[in-house]
Every structure is written in C-alpha cells, then in structure tokens.
Tab-separated table of C-alpha atoms and ligand atoms in Angstrom:
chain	number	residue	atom	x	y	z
A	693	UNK	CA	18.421	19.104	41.715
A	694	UNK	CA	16.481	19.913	38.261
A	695	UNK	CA	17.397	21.722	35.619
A	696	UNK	CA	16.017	24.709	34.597
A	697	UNK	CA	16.185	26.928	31.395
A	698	UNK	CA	16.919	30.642	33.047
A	699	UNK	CA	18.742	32.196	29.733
A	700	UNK	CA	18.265	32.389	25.924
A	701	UNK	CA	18.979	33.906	23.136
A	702	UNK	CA	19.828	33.758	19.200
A	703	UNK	CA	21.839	35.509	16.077
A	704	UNK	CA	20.118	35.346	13.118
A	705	UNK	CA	22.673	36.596	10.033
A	706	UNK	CA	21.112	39.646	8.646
A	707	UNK	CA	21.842	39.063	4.733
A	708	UNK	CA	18.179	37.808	3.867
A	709	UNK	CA	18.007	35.122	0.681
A	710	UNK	CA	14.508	35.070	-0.783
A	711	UNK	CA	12.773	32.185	-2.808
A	712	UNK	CA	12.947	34.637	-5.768
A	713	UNK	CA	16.323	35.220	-4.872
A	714	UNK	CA	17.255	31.873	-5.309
A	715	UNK	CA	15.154	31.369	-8.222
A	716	UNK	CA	17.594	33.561	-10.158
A	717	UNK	CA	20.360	31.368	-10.040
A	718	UNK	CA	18.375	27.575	-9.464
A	719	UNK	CA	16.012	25.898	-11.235
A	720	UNK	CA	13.475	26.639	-9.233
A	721	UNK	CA	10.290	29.133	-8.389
A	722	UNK	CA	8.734	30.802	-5.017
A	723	UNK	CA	5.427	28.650	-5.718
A	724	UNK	CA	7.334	25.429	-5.268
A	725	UNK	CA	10.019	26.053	-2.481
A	726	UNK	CA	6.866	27.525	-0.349
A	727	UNK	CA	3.860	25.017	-0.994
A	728	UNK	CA	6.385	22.096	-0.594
A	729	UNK	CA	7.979	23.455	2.493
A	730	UNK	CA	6.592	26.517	3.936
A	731	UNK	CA	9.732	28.691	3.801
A	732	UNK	CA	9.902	31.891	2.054
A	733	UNK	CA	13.317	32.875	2.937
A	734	UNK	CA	16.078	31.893	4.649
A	735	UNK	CA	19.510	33.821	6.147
A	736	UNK	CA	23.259	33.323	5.089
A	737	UNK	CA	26.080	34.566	7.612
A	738	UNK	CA	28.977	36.728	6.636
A	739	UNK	CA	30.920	35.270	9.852
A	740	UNK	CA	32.119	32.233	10.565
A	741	UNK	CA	30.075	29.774	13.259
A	742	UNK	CA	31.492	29.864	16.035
A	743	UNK	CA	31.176	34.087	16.118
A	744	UNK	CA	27.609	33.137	15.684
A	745	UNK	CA	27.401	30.948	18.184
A	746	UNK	CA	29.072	33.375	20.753
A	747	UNK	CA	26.947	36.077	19.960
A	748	UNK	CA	23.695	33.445	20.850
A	749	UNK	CA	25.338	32.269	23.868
A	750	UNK	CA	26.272	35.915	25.130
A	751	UNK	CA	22.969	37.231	25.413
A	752	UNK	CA	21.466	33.562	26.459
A	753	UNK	CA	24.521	34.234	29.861
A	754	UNK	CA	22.997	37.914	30.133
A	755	UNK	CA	19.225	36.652	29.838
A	756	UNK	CA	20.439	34.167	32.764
A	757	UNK	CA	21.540	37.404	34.652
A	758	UNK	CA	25.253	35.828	34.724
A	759	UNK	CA	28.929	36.292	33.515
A	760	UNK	CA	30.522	34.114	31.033
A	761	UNK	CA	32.930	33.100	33.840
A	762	UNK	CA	29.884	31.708	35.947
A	763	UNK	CA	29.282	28.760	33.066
A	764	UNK	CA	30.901	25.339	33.941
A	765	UNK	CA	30.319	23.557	30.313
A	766	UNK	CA	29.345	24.904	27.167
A	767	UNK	CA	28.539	22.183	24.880
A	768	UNK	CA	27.726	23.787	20.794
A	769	UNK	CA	25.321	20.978	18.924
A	770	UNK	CA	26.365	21.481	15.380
A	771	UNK	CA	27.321	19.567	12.113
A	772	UNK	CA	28.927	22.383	10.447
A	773	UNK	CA	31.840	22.703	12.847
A	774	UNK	CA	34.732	25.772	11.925
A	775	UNK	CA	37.051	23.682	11.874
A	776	UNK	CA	37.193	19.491	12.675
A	777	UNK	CA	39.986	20.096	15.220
A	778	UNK	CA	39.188	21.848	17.562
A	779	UNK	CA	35.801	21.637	18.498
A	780	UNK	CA	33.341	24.581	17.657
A	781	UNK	CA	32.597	24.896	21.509
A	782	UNK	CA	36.685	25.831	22.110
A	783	UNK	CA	35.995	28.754	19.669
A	784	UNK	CA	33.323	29.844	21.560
A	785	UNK	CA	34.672	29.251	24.902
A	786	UNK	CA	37.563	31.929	24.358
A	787	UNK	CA	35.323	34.300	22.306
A	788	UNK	CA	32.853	34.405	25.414
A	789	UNK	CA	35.805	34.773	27.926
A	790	UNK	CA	33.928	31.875	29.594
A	791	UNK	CA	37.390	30.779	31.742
A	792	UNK	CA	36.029	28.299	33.955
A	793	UNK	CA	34.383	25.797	31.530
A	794	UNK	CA	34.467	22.835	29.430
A	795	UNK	CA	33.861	22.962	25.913
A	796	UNK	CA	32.740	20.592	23.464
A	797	UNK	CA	30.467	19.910	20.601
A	798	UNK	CA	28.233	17.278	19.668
A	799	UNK	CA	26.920	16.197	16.687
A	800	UNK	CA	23.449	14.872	16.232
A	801	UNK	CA	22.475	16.257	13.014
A	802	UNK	CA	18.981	18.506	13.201
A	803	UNK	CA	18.449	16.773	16.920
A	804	UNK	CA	21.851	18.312	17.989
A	805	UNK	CA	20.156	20.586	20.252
A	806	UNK	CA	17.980	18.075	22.389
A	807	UNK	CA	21.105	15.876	22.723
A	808	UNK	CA	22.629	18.808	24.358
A	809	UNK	CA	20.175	19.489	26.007
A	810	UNK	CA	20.125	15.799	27.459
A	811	UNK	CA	23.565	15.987	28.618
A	812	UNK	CA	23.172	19.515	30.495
A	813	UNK	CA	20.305	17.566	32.274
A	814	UNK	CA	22.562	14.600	32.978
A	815	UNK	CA	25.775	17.042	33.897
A	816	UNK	CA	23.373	19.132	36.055
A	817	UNK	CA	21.513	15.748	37.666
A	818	UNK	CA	24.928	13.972	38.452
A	819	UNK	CA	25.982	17.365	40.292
A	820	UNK	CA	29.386	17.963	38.385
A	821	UNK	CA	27.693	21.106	36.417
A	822	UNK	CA	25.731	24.009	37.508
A	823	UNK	CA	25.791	26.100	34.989
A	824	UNK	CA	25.694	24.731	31.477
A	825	UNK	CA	25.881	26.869	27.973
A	826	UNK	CA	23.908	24.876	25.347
A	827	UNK	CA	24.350	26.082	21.654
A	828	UNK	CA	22.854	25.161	18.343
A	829	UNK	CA	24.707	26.785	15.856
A	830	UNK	CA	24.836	26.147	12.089
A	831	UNK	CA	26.563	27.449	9.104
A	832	UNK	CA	24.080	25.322	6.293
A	833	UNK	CA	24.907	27.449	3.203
A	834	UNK	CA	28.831	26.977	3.001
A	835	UNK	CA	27.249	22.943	2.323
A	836	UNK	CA	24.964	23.972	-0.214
A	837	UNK	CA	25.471	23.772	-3.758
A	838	UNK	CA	23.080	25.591	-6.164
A	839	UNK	CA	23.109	23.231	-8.953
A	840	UNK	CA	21.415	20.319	-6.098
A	841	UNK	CA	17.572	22.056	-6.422
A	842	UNK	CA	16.339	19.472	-3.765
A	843	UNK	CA	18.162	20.482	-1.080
A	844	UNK	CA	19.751	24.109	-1.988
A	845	UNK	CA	16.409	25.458	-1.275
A	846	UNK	CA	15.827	24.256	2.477
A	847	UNK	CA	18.523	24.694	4.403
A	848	UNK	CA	19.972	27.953	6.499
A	849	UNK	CA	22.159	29.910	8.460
A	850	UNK	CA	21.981	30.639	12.429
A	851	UNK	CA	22.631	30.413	15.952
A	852	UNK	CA	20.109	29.921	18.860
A	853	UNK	CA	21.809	29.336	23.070
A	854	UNK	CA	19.826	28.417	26.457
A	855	UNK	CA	21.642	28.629	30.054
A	856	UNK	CA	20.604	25.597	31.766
A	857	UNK	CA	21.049	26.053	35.476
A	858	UNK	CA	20.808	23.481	38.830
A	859	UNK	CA	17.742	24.690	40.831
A	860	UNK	CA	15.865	23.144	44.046
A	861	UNK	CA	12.739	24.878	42.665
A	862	UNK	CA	10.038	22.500	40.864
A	863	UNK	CA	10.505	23.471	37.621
A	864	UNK	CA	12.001	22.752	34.597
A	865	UNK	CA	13.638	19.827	32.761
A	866	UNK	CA	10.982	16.840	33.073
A	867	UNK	CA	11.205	14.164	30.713
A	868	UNK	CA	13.858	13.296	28.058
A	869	UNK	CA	14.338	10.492	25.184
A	870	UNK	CA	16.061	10.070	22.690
A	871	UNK	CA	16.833	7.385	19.633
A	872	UNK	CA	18.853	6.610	16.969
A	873	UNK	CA	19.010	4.210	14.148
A	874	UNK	CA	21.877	4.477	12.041
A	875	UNK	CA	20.357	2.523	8.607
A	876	UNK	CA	19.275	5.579	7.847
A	877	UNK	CA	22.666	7.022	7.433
A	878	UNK	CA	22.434	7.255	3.759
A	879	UNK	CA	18.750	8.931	3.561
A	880	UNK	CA	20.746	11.806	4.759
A	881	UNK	CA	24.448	12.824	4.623
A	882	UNK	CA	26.815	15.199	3.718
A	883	UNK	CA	29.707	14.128	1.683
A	884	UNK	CA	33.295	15.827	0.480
A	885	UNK	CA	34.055	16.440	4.327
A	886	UNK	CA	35.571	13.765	6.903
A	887	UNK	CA	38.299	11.583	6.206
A	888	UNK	CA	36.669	8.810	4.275
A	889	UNK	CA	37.003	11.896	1.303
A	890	UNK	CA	40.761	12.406	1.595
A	891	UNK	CA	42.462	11.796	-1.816
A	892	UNK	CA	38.634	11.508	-3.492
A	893	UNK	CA	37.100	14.128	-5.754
A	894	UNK	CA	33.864	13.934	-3.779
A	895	UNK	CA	32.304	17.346	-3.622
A	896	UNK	CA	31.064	19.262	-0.443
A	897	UNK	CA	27.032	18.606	-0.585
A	898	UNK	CA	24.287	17.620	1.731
A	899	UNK	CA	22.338	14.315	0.136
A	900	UNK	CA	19.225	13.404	1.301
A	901	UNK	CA	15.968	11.383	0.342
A	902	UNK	CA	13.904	13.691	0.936
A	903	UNK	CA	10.517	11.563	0.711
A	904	UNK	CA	12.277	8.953	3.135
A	905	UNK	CA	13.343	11.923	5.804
A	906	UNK	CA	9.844	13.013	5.544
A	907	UNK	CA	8.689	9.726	6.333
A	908	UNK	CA	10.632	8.995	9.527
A	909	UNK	CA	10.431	12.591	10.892
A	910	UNK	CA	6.619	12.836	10.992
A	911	UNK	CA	6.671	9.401	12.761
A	912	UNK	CA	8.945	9.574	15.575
A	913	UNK	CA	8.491	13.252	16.042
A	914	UNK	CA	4.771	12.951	16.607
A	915	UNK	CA	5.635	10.022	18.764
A	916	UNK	CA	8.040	12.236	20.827
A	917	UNK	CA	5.287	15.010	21.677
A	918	UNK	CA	3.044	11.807	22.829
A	919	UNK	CA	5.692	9.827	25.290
A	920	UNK	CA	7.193	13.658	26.132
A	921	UNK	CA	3.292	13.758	27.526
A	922	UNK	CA	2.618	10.621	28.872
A	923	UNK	CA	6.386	10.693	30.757
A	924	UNK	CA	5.714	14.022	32.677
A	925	UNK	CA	1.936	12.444	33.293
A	926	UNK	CA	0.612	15.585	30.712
A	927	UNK	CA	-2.591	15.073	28.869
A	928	UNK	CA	-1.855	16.205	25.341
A	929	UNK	CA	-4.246	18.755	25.613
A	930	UNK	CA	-2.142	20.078	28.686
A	931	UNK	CA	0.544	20.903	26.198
A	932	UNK	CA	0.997	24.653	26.075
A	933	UNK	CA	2.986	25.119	23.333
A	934	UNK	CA	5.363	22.687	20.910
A	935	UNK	CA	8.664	23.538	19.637
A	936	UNK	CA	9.507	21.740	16.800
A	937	UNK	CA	12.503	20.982	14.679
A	938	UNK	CA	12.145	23.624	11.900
A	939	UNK	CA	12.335	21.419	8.617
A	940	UNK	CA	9.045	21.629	6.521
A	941	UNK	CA	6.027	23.235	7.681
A	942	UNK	CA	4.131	20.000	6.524
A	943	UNK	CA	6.010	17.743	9.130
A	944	UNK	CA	5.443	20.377	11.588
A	945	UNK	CA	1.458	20.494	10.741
A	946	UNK	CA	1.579	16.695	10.505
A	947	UNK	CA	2.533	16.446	13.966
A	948	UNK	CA	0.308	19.147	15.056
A	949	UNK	CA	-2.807	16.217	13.534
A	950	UNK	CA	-1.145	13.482	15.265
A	951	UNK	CA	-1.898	15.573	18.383
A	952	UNK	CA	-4.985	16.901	18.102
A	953	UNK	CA	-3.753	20.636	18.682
A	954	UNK	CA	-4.541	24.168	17.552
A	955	UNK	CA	-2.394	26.104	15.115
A	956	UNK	CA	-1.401	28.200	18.155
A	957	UNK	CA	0.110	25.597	20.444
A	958	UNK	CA	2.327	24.698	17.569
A	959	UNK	CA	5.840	27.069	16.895
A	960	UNK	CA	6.569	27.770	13.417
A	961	UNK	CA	9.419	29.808	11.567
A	962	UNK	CA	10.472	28.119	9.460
A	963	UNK	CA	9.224	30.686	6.538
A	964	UNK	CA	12.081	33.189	8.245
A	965	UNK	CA	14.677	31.038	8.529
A	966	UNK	CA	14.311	27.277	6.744
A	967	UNK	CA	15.994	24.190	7.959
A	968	UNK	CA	19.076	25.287	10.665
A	969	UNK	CA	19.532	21.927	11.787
A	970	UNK	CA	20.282	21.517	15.594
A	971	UNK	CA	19.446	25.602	15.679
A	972	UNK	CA	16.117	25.711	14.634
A	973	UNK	CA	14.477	24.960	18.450
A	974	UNK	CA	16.974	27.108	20.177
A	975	UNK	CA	16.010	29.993	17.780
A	976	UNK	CA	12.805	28.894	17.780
A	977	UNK	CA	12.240	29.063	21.800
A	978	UNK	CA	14.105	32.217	21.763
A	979	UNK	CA	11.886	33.676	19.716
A	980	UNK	CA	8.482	32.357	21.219
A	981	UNK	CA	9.890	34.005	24.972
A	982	UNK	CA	10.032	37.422	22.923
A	983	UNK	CA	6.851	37.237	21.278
A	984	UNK	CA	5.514	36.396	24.826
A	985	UNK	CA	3.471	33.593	23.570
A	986	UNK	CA	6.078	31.221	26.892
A	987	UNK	CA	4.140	32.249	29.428
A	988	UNK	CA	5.370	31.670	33.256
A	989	UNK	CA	4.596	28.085	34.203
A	990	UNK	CA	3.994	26.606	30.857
A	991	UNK	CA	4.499	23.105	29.877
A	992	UNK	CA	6.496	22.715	26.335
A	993	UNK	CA	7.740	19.636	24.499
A	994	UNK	CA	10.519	20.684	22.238
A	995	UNK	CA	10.595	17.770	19.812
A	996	UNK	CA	13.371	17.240	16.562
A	997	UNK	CA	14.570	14.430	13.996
A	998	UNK	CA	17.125	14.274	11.745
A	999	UNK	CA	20.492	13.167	10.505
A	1000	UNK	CA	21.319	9.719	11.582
A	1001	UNK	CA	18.924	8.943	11.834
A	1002	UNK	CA	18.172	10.905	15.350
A	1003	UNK	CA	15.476	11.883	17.425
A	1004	UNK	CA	14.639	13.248	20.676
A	1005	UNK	CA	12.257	15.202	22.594
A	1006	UNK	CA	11.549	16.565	25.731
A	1007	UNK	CA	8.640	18.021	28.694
A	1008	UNK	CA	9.943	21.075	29.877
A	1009	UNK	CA	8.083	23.293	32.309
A	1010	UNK	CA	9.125	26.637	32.696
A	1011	UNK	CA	9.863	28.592	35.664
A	1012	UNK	CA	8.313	32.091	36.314
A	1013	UNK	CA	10.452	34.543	34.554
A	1014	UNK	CA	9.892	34.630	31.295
A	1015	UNK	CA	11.941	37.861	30.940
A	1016	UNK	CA	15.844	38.490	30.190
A	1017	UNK	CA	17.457	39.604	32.945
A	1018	UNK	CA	19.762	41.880	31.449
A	1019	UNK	CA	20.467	41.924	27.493
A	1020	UNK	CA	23.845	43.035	25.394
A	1021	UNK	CA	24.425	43.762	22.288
A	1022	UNK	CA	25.997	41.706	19.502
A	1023	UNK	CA	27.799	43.427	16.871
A	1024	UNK	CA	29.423	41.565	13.801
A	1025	UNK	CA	29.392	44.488	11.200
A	1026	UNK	CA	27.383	44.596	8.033
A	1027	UNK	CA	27.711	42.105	5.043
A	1028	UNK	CA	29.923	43.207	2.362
A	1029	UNK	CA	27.956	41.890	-0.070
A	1030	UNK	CA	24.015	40.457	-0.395
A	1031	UNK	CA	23.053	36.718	0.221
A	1032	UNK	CA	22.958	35.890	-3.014
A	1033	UNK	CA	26.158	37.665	-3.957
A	1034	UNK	CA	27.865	35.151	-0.975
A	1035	UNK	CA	26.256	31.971	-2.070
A	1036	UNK	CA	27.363	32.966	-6.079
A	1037	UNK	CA	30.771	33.282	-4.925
A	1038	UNK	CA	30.900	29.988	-2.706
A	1039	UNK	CA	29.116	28.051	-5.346
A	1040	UNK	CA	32.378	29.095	-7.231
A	1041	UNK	CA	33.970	26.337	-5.149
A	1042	UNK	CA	32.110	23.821	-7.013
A	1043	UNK	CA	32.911	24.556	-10.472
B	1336	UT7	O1	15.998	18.448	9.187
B	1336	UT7	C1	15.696	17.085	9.120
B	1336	UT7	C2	15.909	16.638	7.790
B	1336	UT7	N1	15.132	17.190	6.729
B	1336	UT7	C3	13.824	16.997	6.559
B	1336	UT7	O2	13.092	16.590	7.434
B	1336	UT7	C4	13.273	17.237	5.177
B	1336	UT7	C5	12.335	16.142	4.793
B	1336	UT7	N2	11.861	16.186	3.431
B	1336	UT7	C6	11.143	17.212	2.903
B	1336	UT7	O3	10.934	18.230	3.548
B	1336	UT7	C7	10.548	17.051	1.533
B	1336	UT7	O4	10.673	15.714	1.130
B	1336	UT7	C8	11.183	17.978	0.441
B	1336	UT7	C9	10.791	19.445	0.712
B	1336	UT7	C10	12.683	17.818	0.476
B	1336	UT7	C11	10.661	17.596	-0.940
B	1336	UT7	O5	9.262	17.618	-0.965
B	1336	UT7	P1	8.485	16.428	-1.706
B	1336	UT7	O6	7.056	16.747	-1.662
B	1336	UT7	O7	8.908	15.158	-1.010
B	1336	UT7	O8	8.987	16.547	-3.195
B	1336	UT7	P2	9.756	15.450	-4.055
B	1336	UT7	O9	11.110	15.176	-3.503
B	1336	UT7	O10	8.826	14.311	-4.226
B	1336	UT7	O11	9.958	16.167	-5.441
B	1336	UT7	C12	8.876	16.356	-6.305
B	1336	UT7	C13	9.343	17.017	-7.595
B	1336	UT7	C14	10.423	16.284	-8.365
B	1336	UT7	O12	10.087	16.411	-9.758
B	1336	UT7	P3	9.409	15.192	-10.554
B	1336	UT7	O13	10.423	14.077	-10.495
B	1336	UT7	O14	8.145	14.890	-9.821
B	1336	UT7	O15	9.191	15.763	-11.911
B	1336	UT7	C15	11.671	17.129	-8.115
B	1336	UT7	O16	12.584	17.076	-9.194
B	1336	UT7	O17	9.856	18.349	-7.335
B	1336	UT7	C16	11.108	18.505	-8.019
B	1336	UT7	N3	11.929	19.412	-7.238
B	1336	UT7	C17	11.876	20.742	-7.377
B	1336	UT7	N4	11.189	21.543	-8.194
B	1336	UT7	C18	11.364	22.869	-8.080
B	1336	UT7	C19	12.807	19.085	-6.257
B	1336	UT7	N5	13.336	20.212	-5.746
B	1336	UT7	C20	12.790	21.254	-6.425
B	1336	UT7	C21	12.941	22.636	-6.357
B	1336	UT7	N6	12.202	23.424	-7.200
B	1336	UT7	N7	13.752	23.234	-5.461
C-alpha cells in the first residue's frame, strides 16, 4: 500500500506579536529581527497545546472527508508537550473523540513533523494503520524569556495536522530519510524542564548557538531536497514546490541556491508566523493547498532540521484532490488580553 496525504489543516492563535511589539519590552528593533531572519511577526496562543492541536487535527479529519472515530493513530510531534505525563497526543485523542486510536507524541525538535510523518509511512506500509492523524503542534512562547534577545525574537505559537491514509493508488509518500547526531545537543536546548532540573534553580529558556544551528541546517537541509530527488528518481528541476522548516528566511533562500530553484518553488511564512518548530511544514503545507499554489499531481519535498541535532526530508507526490472535502469550524474564544500583554505576564515567571 502507499501512503497518501488526503487531509490538512492548521490553528494559527489569533493574538498577533509584532517586531515593534516586541521591541517595546526587548532590546531589540524591527530592522534587525527582519533582515536577520525574515519574520515580521509571530502568534502567541491563549489556549493550551493540545486544544491547538485538536483544532488542526479536526479540520485535517474533515479535509480527509472522515470522522475522528475513523483514525487508528494519532501521533502529535512536539517539544512543548502540556504536560510530561501524559503525552500531548492523549489530550488530543479525547478532545477529538477519536475512540479507536493510539496516541502518542514524539519529539524531534523542529524535524518533529517529518519523523511523524516517517512513522505514519512505516505504520501504514507494515499494514497495522490505515488511518493515521499526524500533528505538529507547538506552544514556543511559554519557553521564551524576554530578557534572552537572541532567541525571544524567533520563535512562535501554532498548530498544523495531515491525515495520512493507506491507498492502492500511485501516489503519495515516496522517499523518506532521516538523521541525527546528538553532539549537537548543546548548540540547541531548552533547559529548567526535565528531570535533570529537579531541585536546581535553572530557569525555563531555549539556548541555542545560533551561528552553529545556522550552519548545520543549511547543510543537511539542502542535502535533503537533493537525495529527497535523486531517491524518487526526480531531477531537481522536477521539484514543484519545497516545504521547508520555517526558521530563518536566509536558510530557507540558502537552500533554494543549493538547488538552483525559483523564488516560487520555494514555501515561505515564516514573516507570519517565525520559528514553530515541528509545526512550521504542517502549517506551511496547509497553507500552500489554500493558496492553490499544490496543484493535483505535484511532486514536493518537505525538508526540516533542528534540535538534536535532527533532520529529515521527504518526496511526496500528491494525489488529485487538492480540495477539503468538508471543513468545520474551530472555535477557542477571543484572547483576554493582547500578545504582548500574555508574554509580559509570563515573563513574570522569570523574575
Ligand atoms: O529551528 C531550527 C533551529 N533554529 C535555527 O535554525 C536558527 C538558526 N540561526 C539563526 O537563524 C541565526 O543564527 C540567528 C537569527 C539566530 C542570528 O543571526 P546571526 O546573523 O547569526 O546573528 P548573530 O548571532 O551573529 O548576532 C549578531 C549580533 C550580536 O551582536 P554583536 O556581538 O555582533 O555586537 C548579537 O548580540 O546581533 C546581536 N543580536 C541582536 N540584536 C538585536 C542578537 N539578537 C538580537 C536581537 N536584536 N534580537
């Protein structure tokens, strides 16, 4: 059987937090956070993550034209879990009403989502799944602390949640790989949270050498678009469009060079939304079906690096609907209070 990609969808927290917005409480400006990144603004959720990961994955079941009872496993790629007991993906799986499935999360950092995606393929290839919920679903700004400049400014909130479904048509889920290499744990980490901090005074806050990250990221993720190619027997130039993990605009034009391709067969969002780790493709895809720039039959490479350090990518090529089946609506109420009003009062924690 292959796997196939037949629903999708995303939450994206409306509370909006602007460079300037940030600028009036870090030392920091809207020149530097966009000509050293690309983003202009990013989104911080008034609910918790696993509500926004059931809101993606409810419209990504509808999109599929199915019922949350039809989904066998429903794995949720995150690193900022609810709780650490239980998983994220139990949250969800009782939210959705989803009664006949699995549920668990995985954590790969920013490649959370191809990981996932991996195992659906796996689940799906070894014929114990059919129907398989993937979620990438992050709640970034209850980790950030406004006094760290250098990484206060990148990161986001949101959700993003594909249906990946057995199919006998030829189509779909083509190539995957995937890597690892755990020396670069330290280039980027998140400390005050796990048990190695209980009893310390170590604050919540994600660390990272930024210049090093950089590094690594532009490497293996423009190698990832090139063996993603050269595994599904794609010329580069065949490529249609490329998903990439939503970090820095200048990785993602890096690996656009590395590639030889056009502005256009490049995604890019990151000026919406920054860095929501292992929900930046999910999002990302969701958003590109919308726009209608997917068009039936293309070939994608969804590519992403991060914590770890990880890596994956993979040669997908879509079937011919490139339409929701049926859409619902997700309603979490309004914010209380703005974005920057919610990340004054959590920075509270950290004073
Ligand atoms: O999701 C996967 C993981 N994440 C990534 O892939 C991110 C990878 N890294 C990056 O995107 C970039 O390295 C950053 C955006 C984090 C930083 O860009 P950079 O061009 O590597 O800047 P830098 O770290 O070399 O910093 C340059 C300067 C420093 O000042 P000095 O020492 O040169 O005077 C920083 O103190 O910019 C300063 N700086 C800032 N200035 C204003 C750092 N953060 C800020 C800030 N506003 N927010």
């Amino acid at each position: 059987m292959n796997a196939t990609i037949t629903g999708w969808g995303r939450y994206t927290p409306q509370a909006v937090l602007t460079n300037d917005d940030l600028a009036t409480v870090v030392d920091t400006s809207d020149e530097w956070i966009t000509s050293r990144s690309g983003i202009k603004e990013r989104r911080i959720s008034h609910i918790v993550n696993s509500d926004m990961a059931t809101a993606a994955g409810r419209q990504a079941i509808a999109a599929a034209g199915l019922e949350p009872d039809d989904i066998d496993y429903i794995i949720v790629a995150t690193c900022t879990p609810d709780r650490q007991i239980p998983s994220t993906a139990c949250y969800v799986q009782t939210k959705l009403g989803a009664n006949n499935a699995a549920a668990a999360d995985i954590n790969a950092g920013c490649t959370g989502f191809i990981y996932a995606l991996s195992m659906a393929h796996g689940l799906i290839a070894a014929g114990t799944s059919s129907k398989v919920l993937i979620i990438g679903s992050e709640r970034l700004s209850t980790y950030l602390n406004l006094a760290e400049r250098s990484t206060a400014v990148l990161f986001g909130d949101g959700a993003g949640a594909v249906v990946v479904e057995a199919t006998d048509r030829d189509e779909g889920i083509r190539t995957m790989s995937l890597g690892s290499d755990g020396s670069g744990a330290e280039s980027l980490t998140a400390t005050g949270l796990g048990t190695n901090f209980i009893g310390t005074e170590a604050r919540l806050a994600i660390v990272m050498d930024g210049a090093e990250v950089f590094k690594n990221a532009v490497v293996r993720m423009g190698d990832g678009v090139v063996k993603a190619a050269e595994d599904a027997g794609w010329d580069l130039d065949e490529i249609d469009l490329v998903i990439p993990h939503q970090a820095n605009i200048r990785i993602i034009d890096a690996v656009r060079r590395r590639i030889g391709a056009s502005e256009d067969k490049i995604f890019a969002n990151i000026h919406k939304y920054g860095n929501t780790s292992a929900a930046t493709i999910p999002i990302g895809l969701s958003e590109a079906l919308e726009e209608g720039t997917i068009k039936p039959g293309a070939k994608l490479v969804l590519v992403a690096f991060g914590a770890g350090f990880t890596w994956g990518a993979s040669a997908i090529e879509w079937g011919d609907r490139v339409d929701p089946v049926s859409k619902v609506e997700v309603d979490y109420g309004e914010p209380d209070r703005t974005a920057l009003e919610m990340m004054i009062d959590r920075q509270r924690a950290f004073t």
